[in-house]
CSV table of C-alpha atoms in Angstrom, one decimal:
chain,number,residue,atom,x,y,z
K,1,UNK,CA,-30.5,-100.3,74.5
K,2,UNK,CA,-29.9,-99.4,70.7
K,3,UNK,CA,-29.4,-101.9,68.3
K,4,UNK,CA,-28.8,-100.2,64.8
K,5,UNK,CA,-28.5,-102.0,61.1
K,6,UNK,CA,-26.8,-99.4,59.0
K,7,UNK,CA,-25.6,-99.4,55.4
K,8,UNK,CA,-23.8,-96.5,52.9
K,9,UNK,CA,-23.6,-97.0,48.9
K,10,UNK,CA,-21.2,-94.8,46.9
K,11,UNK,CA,-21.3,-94.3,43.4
K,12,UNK,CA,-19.2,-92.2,40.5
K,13,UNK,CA,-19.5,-92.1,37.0
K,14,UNK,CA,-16.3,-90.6,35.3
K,15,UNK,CA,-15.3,-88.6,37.9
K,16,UNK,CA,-17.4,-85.7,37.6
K,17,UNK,CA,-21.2,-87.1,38.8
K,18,UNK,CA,-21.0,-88.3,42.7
K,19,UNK,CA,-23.6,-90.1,44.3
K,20,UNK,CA,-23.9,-91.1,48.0
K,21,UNK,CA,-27.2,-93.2,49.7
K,22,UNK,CA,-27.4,-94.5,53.4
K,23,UNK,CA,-30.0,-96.4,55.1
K,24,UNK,CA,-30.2,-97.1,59.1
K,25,UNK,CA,-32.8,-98.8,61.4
K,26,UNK,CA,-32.6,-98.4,65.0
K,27,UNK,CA,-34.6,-100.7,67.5
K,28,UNK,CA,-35.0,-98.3,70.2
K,29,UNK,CA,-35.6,-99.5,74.1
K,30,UNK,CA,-36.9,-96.1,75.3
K,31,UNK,CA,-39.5,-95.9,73.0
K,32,UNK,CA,-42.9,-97.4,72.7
K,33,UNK,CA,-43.0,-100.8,72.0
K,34,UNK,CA,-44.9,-100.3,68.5
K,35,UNK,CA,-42.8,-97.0,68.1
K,36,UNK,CA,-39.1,-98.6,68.9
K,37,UNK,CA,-38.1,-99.1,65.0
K,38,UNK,CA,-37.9,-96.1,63.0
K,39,UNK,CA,-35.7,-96.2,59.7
K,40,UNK,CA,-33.8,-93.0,58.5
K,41,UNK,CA,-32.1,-92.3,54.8
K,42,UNK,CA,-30.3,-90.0,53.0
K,43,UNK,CA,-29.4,-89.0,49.4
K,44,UNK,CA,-26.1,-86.8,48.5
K,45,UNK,CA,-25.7,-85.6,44.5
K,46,UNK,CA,-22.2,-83.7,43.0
K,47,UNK,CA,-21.7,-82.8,40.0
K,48,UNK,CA,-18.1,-81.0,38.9
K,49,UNK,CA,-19.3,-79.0,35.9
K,50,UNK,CA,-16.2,-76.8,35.5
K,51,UNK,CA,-15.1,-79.6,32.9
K,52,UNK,CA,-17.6,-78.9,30.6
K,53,UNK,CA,-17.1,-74.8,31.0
K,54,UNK,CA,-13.0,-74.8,31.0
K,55,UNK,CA,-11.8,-77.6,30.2
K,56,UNK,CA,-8.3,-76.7,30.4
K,57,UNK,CA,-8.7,-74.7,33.5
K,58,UNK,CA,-7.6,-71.4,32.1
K,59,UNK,CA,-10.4,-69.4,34.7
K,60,UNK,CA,-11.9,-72.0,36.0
K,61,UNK,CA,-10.4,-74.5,38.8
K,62,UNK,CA,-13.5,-75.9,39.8
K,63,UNK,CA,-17.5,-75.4,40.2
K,64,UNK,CA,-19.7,-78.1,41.7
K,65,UNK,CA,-23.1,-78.4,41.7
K,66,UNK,CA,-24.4,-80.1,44.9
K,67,UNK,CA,-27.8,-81.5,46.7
K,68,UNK,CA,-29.1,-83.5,49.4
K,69,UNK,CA,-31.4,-84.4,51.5
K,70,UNK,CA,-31.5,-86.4,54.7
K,71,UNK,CA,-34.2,-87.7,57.0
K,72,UNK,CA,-32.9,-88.3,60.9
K,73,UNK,CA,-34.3,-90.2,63.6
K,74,UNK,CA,-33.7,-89.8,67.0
K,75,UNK,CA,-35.1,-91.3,70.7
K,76,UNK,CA,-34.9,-90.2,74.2
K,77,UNK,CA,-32.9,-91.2,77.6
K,78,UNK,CA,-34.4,-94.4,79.7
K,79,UNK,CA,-37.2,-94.1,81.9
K,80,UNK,CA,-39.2,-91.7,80.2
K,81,UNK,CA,-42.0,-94.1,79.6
K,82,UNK,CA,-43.8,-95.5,82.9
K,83,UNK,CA,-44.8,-93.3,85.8
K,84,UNK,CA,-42.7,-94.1,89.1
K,85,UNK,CA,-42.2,-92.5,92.5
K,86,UNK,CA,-39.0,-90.7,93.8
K,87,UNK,CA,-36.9,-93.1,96.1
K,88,UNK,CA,-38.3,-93.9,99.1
K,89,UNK,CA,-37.2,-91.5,101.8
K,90,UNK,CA,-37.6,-91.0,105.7
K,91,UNK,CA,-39.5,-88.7,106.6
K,92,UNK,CA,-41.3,-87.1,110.0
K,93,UNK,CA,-41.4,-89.3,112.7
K,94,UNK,CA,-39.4,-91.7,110.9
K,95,UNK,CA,-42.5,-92.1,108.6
K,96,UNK,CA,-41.8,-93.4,104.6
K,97,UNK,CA,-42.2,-90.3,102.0
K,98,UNK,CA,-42.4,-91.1,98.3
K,99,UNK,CA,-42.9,-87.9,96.4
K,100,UNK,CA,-44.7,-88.2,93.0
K,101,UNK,CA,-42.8,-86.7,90.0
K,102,UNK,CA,-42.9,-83.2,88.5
K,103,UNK,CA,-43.2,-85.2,84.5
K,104,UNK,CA,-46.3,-86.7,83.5
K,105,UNK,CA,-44.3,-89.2,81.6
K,106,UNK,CA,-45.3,-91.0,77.5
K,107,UNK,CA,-45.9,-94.3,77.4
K,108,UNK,CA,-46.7,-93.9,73.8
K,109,UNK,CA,-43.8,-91.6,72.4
K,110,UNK,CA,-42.7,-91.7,69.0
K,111,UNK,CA,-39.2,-91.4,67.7
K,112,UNK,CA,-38.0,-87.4,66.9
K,113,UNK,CA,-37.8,-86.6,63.2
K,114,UNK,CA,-35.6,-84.1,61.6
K,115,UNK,CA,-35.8,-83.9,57.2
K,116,UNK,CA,-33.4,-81.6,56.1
K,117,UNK,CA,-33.0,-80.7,52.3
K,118,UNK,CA,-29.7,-78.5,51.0
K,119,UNK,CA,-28.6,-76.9,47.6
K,120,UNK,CA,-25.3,-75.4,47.0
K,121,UNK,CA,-22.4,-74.1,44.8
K,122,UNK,CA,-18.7,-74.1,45.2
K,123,UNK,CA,-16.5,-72.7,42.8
K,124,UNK,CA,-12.5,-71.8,42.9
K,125,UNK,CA,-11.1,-69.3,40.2
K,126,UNK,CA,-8.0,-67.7,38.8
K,127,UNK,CA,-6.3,-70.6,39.9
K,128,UNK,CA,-7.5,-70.8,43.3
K,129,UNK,CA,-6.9,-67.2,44.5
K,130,UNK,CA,-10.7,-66.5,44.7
K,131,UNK,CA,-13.2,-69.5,46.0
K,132,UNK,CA,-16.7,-69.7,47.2
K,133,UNK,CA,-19.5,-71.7,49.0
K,134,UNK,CA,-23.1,-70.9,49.1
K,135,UNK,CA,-26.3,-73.0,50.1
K,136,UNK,CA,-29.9,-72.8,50.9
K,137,UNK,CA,-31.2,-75.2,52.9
K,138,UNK,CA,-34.9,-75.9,54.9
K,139,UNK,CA,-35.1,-78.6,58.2
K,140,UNK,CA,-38.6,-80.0,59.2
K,141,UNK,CA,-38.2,-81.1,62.8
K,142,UNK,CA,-41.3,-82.9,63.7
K,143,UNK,CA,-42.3,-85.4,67.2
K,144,UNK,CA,-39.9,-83.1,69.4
K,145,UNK,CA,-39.8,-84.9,72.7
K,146,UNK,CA,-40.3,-82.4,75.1
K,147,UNK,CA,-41.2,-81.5,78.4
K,148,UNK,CA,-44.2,-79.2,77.3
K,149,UNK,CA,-45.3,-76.5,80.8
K,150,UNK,CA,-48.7,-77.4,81.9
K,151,UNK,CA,-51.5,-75.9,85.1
K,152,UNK,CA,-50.8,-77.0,88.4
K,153,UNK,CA,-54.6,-78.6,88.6
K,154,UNK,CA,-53.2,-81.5,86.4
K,155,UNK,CA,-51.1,-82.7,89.2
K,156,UNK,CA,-47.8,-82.2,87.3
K,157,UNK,CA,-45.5,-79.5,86.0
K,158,UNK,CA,-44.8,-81.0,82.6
K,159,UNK,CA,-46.1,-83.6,80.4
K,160,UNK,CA,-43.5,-85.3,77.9
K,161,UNK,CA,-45.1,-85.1,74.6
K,162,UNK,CA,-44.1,-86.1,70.9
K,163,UNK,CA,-43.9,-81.9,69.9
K,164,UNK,CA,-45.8,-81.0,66.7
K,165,UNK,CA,-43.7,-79.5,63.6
K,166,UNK,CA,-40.8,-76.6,63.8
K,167,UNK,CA,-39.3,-75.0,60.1
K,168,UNK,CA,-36.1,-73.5,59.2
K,169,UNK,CA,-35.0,-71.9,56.3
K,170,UNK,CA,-31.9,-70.3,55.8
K,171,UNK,CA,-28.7,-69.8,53.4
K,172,UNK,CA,-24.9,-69.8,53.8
K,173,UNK,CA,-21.9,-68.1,52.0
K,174,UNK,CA,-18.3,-67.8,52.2
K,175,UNK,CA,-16.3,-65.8,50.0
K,176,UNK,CA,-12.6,-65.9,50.1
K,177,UNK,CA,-9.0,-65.6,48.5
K,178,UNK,CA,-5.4,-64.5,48.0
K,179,UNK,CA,-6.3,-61.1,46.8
K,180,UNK,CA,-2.2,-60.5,46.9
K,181,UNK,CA,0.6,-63.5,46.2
K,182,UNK,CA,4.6,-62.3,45.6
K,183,UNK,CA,7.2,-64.3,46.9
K,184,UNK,CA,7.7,-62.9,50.5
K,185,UNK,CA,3.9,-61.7,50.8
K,186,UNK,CA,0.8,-63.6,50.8
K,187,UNK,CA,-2.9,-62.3,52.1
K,188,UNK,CA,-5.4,-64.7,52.5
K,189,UNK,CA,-8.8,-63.1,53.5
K,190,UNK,CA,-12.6,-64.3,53.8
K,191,UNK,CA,-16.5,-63.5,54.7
K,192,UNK,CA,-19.1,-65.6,55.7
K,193,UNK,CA,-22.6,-64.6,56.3
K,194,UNK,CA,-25.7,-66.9,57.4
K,195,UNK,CA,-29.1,-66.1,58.0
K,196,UNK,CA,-31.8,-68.3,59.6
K,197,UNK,CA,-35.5,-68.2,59.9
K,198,UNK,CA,-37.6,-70.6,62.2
K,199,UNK,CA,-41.6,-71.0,62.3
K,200,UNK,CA,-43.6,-72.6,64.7
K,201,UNK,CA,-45.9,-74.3,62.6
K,202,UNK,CA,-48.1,-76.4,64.8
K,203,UNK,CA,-47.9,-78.0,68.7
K,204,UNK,CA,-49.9,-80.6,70.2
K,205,UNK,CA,-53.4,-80.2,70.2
K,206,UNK,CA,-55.5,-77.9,71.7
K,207,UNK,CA,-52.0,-76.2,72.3
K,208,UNK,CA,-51.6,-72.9,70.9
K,209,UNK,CA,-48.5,-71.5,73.5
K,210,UNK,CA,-46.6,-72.5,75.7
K,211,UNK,CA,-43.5,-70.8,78.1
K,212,UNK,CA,-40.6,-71.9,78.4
K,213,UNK,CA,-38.7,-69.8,80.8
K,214,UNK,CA,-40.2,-67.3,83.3
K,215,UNK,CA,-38.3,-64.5,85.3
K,216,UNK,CA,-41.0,-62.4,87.4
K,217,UNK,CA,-43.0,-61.0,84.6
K,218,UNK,CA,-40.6,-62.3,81.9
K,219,UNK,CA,-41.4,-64.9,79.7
K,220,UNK,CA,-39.5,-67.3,76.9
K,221,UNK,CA,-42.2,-68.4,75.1
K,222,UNK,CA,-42.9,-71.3,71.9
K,223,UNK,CA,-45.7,-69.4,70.1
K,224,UNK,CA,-48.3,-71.2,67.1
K,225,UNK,CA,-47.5,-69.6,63.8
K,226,UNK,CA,-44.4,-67.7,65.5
K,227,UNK,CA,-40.5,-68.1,65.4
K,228,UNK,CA,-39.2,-69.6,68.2
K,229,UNK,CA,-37.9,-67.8,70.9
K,230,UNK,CA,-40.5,-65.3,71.4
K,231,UNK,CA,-39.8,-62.6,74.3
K,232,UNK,CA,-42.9,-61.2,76.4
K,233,UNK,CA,-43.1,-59.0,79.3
K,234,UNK,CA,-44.6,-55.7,80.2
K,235,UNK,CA,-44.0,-51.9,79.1
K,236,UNK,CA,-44.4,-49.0,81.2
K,237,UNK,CA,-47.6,-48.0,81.6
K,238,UNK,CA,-49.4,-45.4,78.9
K,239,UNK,CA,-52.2,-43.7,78.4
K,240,UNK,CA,-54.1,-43.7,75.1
K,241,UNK,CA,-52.1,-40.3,73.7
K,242,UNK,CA,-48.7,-43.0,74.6
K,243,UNK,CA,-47.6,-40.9,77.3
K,244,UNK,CA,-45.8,-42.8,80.2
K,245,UNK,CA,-48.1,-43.2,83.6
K,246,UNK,CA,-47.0,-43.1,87.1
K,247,UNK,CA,-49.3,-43.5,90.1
K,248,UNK,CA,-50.9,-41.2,92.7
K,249,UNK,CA,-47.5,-41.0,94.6
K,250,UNK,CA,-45.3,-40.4,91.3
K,251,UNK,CA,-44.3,-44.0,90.7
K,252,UNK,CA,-43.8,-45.9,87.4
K,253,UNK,CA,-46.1,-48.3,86.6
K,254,UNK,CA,-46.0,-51.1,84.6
K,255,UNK,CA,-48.5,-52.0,81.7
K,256,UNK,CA,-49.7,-55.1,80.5
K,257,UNK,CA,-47.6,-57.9,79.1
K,258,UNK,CA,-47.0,-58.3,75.5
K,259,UNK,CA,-43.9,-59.6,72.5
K,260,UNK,CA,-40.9,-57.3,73.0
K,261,UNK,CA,-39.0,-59.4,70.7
K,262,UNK,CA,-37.2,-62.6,69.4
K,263,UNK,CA,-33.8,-64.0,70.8
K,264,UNK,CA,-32.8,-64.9,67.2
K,265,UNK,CA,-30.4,-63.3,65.0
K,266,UNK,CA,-31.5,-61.8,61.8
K,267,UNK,CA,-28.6,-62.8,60.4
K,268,UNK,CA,-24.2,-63.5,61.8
K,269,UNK,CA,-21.1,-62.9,59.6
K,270,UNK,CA,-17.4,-63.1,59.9
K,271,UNK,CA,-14.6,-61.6,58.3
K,272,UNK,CA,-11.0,-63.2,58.4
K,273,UNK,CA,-7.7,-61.6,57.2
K,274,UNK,CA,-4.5,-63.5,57.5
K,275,UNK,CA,-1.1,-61.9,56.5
K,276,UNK,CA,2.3,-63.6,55.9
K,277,UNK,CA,5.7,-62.1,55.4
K,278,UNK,CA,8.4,-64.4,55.4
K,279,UNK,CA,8.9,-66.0,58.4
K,280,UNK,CA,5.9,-63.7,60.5
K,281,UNK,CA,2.1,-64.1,60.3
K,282,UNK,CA,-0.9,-61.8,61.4
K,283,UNK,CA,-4.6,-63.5,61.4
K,284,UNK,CA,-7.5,-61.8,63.0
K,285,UNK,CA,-11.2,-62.4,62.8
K,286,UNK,CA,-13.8,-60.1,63.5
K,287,UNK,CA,-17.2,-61.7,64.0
K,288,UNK,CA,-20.8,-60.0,64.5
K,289,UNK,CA,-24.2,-60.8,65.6
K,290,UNK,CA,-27.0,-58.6,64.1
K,291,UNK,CA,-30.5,-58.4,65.1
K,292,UNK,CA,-32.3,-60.2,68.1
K,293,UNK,CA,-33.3,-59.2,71.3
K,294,UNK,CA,-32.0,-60.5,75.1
K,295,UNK,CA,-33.3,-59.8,78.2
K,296,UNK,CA,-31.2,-58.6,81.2
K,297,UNK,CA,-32.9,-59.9,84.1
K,298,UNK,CA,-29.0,-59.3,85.3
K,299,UNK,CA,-29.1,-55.9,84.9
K,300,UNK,CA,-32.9,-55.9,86.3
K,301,UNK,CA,-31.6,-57.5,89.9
K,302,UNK,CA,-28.3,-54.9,90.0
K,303,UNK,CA,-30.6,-51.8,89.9
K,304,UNK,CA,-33.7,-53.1,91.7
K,305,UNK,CA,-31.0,-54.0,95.0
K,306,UNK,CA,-29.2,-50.2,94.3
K,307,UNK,CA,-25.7,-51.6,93.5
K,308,UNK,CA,-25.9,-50.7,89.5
K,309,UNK,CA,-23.8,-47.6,88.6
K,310,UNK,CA,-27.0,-46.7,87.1
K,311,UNK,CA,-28.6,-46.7,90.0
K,312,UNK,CA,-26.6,-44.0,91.8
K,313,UNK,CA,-28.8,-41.5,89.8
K,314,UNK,CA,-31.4,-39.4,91.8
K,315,UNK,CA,-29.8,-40.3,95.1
K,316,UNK,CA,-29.6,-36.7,96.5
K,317,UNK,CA,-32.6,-34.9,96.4
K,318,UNK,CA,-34.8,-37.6,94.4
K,319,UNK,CA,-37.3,-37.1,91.3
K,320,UNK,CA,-40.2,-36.1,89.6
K,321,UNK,CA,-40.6,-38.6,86.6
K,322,UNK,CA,-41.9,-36.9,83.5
K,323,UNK,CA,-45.0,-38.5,83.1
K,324,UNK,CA,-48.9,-38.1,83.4
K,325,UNK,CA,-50.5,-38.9,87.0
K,326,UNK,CA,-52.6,-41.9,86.6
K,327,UNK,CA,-55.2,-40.8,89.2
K,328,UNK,CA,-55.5,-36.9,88.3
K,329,UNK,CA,-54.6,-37.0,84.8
K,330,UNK,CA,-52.1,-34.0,84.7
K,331,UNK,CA,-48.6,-33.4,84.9
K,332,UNK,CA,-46.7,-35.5,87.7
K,333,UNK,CA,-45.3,-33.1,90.6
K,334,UNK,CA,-44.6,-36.1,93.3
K,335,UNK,CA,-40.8,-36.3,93.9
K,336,UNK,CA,-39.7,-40.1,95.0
K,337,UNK,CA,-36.8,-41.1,96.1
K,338,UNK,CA,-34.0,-43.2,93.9
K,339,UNK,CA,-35.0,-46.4,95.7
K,340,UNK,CA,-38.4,-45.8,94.6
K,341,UNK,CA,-38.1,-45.4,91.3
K,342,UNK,CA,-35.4,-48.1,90.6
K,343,UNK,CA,-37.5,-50.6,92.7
K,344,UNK,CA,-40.4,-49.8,89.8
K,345,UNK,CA,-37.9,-49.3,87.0
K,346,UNK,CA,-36.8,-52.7,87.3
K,347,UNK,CA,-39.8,-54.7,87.6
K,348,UNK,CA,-40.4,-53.4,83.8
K,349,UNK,CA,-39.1,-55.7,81.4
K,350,UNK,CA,-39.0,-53.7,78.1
K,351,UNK,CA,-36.3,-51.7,80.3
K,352,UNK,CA,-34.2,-54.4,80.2
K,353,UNK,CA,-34.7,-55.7,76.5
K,354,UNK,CA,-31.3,-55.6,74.9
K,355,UNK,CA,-30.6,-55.1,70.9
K,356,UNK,CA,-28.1,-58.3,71.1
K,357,UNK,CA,-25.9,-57.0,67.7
K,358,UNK,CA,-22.6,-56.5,67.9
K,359,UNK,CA,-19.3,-56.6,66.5
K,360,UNK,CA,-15.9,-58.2,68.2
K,361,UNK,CA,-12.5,-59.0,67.5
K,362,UNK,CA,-12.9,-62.3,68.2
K,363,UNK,CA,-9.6,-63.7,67.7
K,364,UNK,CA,-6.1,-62.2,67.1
K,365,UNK,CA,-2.6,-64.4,66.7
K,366,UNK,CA,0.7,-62.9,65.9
K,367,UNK,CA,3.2,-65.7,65.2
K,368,UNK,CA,6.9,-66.0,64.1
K,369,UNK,CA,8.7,-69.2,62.6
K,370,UNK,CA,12.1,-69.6,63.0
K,371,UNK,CA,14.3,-70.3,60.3
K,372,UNK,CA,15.2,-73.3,59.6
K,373,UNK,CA,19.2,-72.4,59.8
K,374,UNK,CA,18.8,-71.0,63.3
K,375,UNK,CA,17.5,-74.9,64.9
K,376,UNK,CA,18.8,-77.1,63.1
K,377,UNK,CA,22.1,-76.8,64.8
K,378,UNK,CA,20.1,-77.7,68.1
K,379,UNK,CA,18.3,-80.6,66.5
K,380,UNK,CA,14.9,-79.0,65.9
K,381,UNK,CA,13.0,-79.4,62.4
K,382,UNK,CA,10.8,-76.7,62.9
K,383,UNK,CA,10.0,-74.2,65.8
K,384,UNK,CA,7.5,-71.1,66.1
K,385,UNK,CA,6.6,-68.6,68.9
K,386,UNK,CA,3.2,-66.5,68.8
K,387,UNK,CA,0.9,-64.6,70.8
K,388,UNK,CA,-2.7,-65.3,71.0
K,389,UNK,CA,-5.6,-63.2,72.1
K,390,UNK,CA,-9.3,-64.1,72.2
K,391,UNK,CA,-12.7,-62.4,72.9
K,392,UNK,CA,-10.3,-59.3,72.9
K,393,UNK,CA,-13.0,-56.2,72.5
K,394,UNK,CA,-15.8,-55.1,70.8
K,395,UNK,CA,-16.3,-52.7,68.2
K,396,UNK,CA,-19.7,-52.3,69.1
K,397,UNK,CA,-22.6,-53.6,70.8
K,398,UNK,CA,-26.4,-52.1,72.1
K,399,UNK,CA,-26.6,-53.8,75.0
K,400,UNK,CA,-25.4,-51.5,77.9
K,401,UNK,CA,-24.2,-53.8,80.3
K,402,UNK,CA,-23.9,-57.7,79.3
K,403,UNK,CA,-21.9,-59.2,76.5
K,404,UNK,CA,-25.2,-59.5,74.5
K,405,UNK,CA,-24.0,-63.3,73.2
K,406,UNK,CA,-23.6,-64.4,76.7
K,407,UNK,CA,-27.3,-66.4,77.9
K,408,UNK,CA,-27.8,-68.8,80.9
K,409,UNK,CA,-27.5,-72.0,78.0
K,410,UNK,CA,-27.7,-73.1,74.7
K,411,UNK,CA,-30.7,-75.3,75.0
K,412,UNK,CA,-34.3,-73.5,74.6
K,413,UNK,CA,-35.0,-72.6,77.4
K,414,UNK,CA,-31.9,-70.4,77.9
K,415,UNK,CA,-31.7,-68.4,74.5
K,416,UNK,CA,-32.1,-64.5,75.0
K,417,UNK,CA,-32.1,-64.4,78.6
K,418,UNK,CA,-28.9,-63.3,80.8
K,419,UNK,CA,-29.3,-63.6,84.3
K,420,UNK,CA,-26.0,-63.2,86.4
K,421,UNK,CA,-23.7,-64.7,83.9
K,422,UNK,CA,-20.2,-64.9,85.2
K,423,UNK,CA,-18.4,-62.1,82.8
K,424,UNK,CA,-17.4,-63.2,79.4
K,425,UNK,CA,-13.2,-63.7,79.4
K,426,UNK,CA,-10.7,-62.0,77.5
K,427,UNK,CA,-7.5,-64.5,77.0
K,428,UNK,CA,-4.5,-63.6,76.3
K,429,UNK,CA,-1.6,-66.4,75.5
K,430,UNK,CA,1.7,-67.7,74.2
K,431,UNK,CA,2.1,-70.3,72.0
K,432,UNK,CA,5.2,-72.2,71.2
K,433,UNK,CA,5.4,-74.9,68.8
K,434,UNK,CA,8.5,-77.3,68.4
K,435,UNK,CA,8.7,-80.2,65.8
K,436,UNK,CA,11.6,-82.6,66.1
């Protein structure tokens, strides 16, 4: 149960200086009893300064100065405070079974905090054929409840703990206009870019690291004094001149476990076109994702059980993998078969680390409206036919077999991992639109 006291002020002073303040309490039941009321503000400033620059508007439609900051609060679901037992069950011989849980659960958890600061421009010119938006902002996420991994001797799998502090910085743009206007014509076209980076500043105590996800010798891990979304796993073997190692009977081997990378973007962008002529219309978007690594445990499983294309390689007569013997220290003459080497192939994860950029045509919509002449005879005020196709193709991507934005979830502990994703879909539609 949430029982909230909330309140918003709004002031203006001659219609150029805006200024926005709310305040909420929540009185939370799944909290701690000294913990269950937290209080959250925030603070919004505008100022339209355009009238003080061009006052008549000549260049200048509009350019706003803007800030804010806000401070967020945030609980958890019931019955994450005191330990219980599952639901009785019967067992052998008709015995009772209660099995103890996998969470050592909080009794003491504090309420999630998320402060957020922003500072941006907008700005429309040449009466509103070019506009833009850009922002920096930083978020402080602190008391994360989470469910953080811990040994097997404790008795549990997890214990829910208030999480110590997570930062992001980033900064936004769009740029956009009507780079051509006539009276049958009209392009409209934009850009956006973003660019986000996250630190790790602290845990709980005596916490350094932590995993989040583990695939065989995989692992999603929340690293002190890292960005989140750290990707470890082993390398094939080398010796200390870097050359590749197999063992006595010619078989890669894997080497010892270390960062192969980050699931997060350096940075995503857009770029949107939309053309009209008369009564037809053409918009497409390409979208990219650049930087950031995945791992393809999909790929991993497809070649390790032989039924990769991939993995049709070496099937005939077998190979001799150019590499160093481990165990003589010269040249490797052993010849394995493909099943061999693709069953030690794929139990090396830096094999399998995927570059996740790419560029698509995300969206593409052709669409013509009919004159108004042609339906009003059938008592129709306005009517439109288009085709509409999503996800359509890429332009480009690194990553060899996946679609490189497609990861088991969106939450933590999915990011830069694909394992046997169903295949991202390409749509292809009609759209009719009638207005009476």
């Amino acid at each position: 149960k949430t029982n909230s006291l909330y309140g918003q002020l709004n002031f203006s002073y001659d219609d150029f200086v805006y200024l926005d303040l709310t305040g909420r309490n929540d009185w939370s039941s799944t909290l701690a009893e000294d913990n269950r009321s937290y209080f959250y503000p925030s603070a919004s400033l505008a100022v339209l300064i355009d009238r003080f620059i061009d006052p008549n508007k000549e260049f200048l439609n509009m350019l706003k100065i803007r800030g804010s900051w806000a401070d967020v609060g945030n609980d958890t679901e019931p019955y994450q405070l005191y330990q219980t037992f599952s639901v009785p069950t019967q067992g052998y011989l008709g015995l009772t079974v209660l099995n103890g849980p996998a969470v050592r659960l909080n009794p003491d958890l504090r309420p999630e905090s998320i402060q957020s600061s922003e500072f941006g421009v907008e700005f429309n010119l040449l009466d509103n054929r070019l506009y833009g938006d850009f922002s920096v902002y930083s978020i402080k996420t602190t008391d994360m409840i989470f469910n953080v991994p811990v040994p097997p001797g404790t008795g549990f799998q997890y214990f829910k703990e208030n999480l110590g502090t997570l930062k992001n910085n980033g900064i936004e743009a769009v740029l956009g206009g009507t780079p051509v206007r006539t009276e049958n014509f009209k392009w409209e076209t934009s850009v956006n870019f973003s660019k986000n980076e996250n630190e790790v500043v602290e845990l709980i105590e005596d916490l350094e690291s932590f995993e989040l996800n583990t695939l065989g010798s995989f692992s999603a891990r929340v690293v002190q004094g890292e960005g989140l979304g750290d990707l470890y796993g082993t390398t094939w073997k080398t010796n200390e001149n870097g050359e590749l190692l197999v063992n006595g009977d010619g078989v890669p081997l894997a080497g010892e476990v270390e960062k192969l990378g980050n699931a997060q973007p350096d940075w995503i962008g857009g770029f949107s076109n939309t053309f009209t002529y008369n009564n037809w219309s053409l918009r497409f978007l390409v979208d990219g994702r650049f930087g950031g690594e995945i791992y393809s445990a999909t790929s991993s499983y497809l070649d390790a059980a032989g039924v990769s294309e991939r993995s049709l390689q070496y099937r005939g007569d077998g190979v001799v993998v150019d590499a160093i013997n481990e165990e003589t220290g010269e040249q490797n003459t052993e010849t394995i078969t493909a099943q061999q080497y693709w069953g030690a192939f794929s139990g090396i994860t830096s094999n399998y680390i995927y570059d996740q950029t790419n560029v698509r045509l995300r969206e593409f919509a052709l669409n013509y409206r009919f004159p108004s002449g042609m339906i009003e005879g059938i008592g129709l005020n306005q009517a439109s036919i288009g085709l509409i196709g999503r996800n359509l193709f890429f332009f480009y991507k690194d990553a060899e077999d996946i679609d490189p934005d497609s990861s088991i979830g969106t939450g933590l502990s999915g990011q830069g991992i694909s394992l046997n994703n169903a295949p991202t879909l390409r749509s292809l539609g009609v759209n009719v639109n009638i207005k009476f």
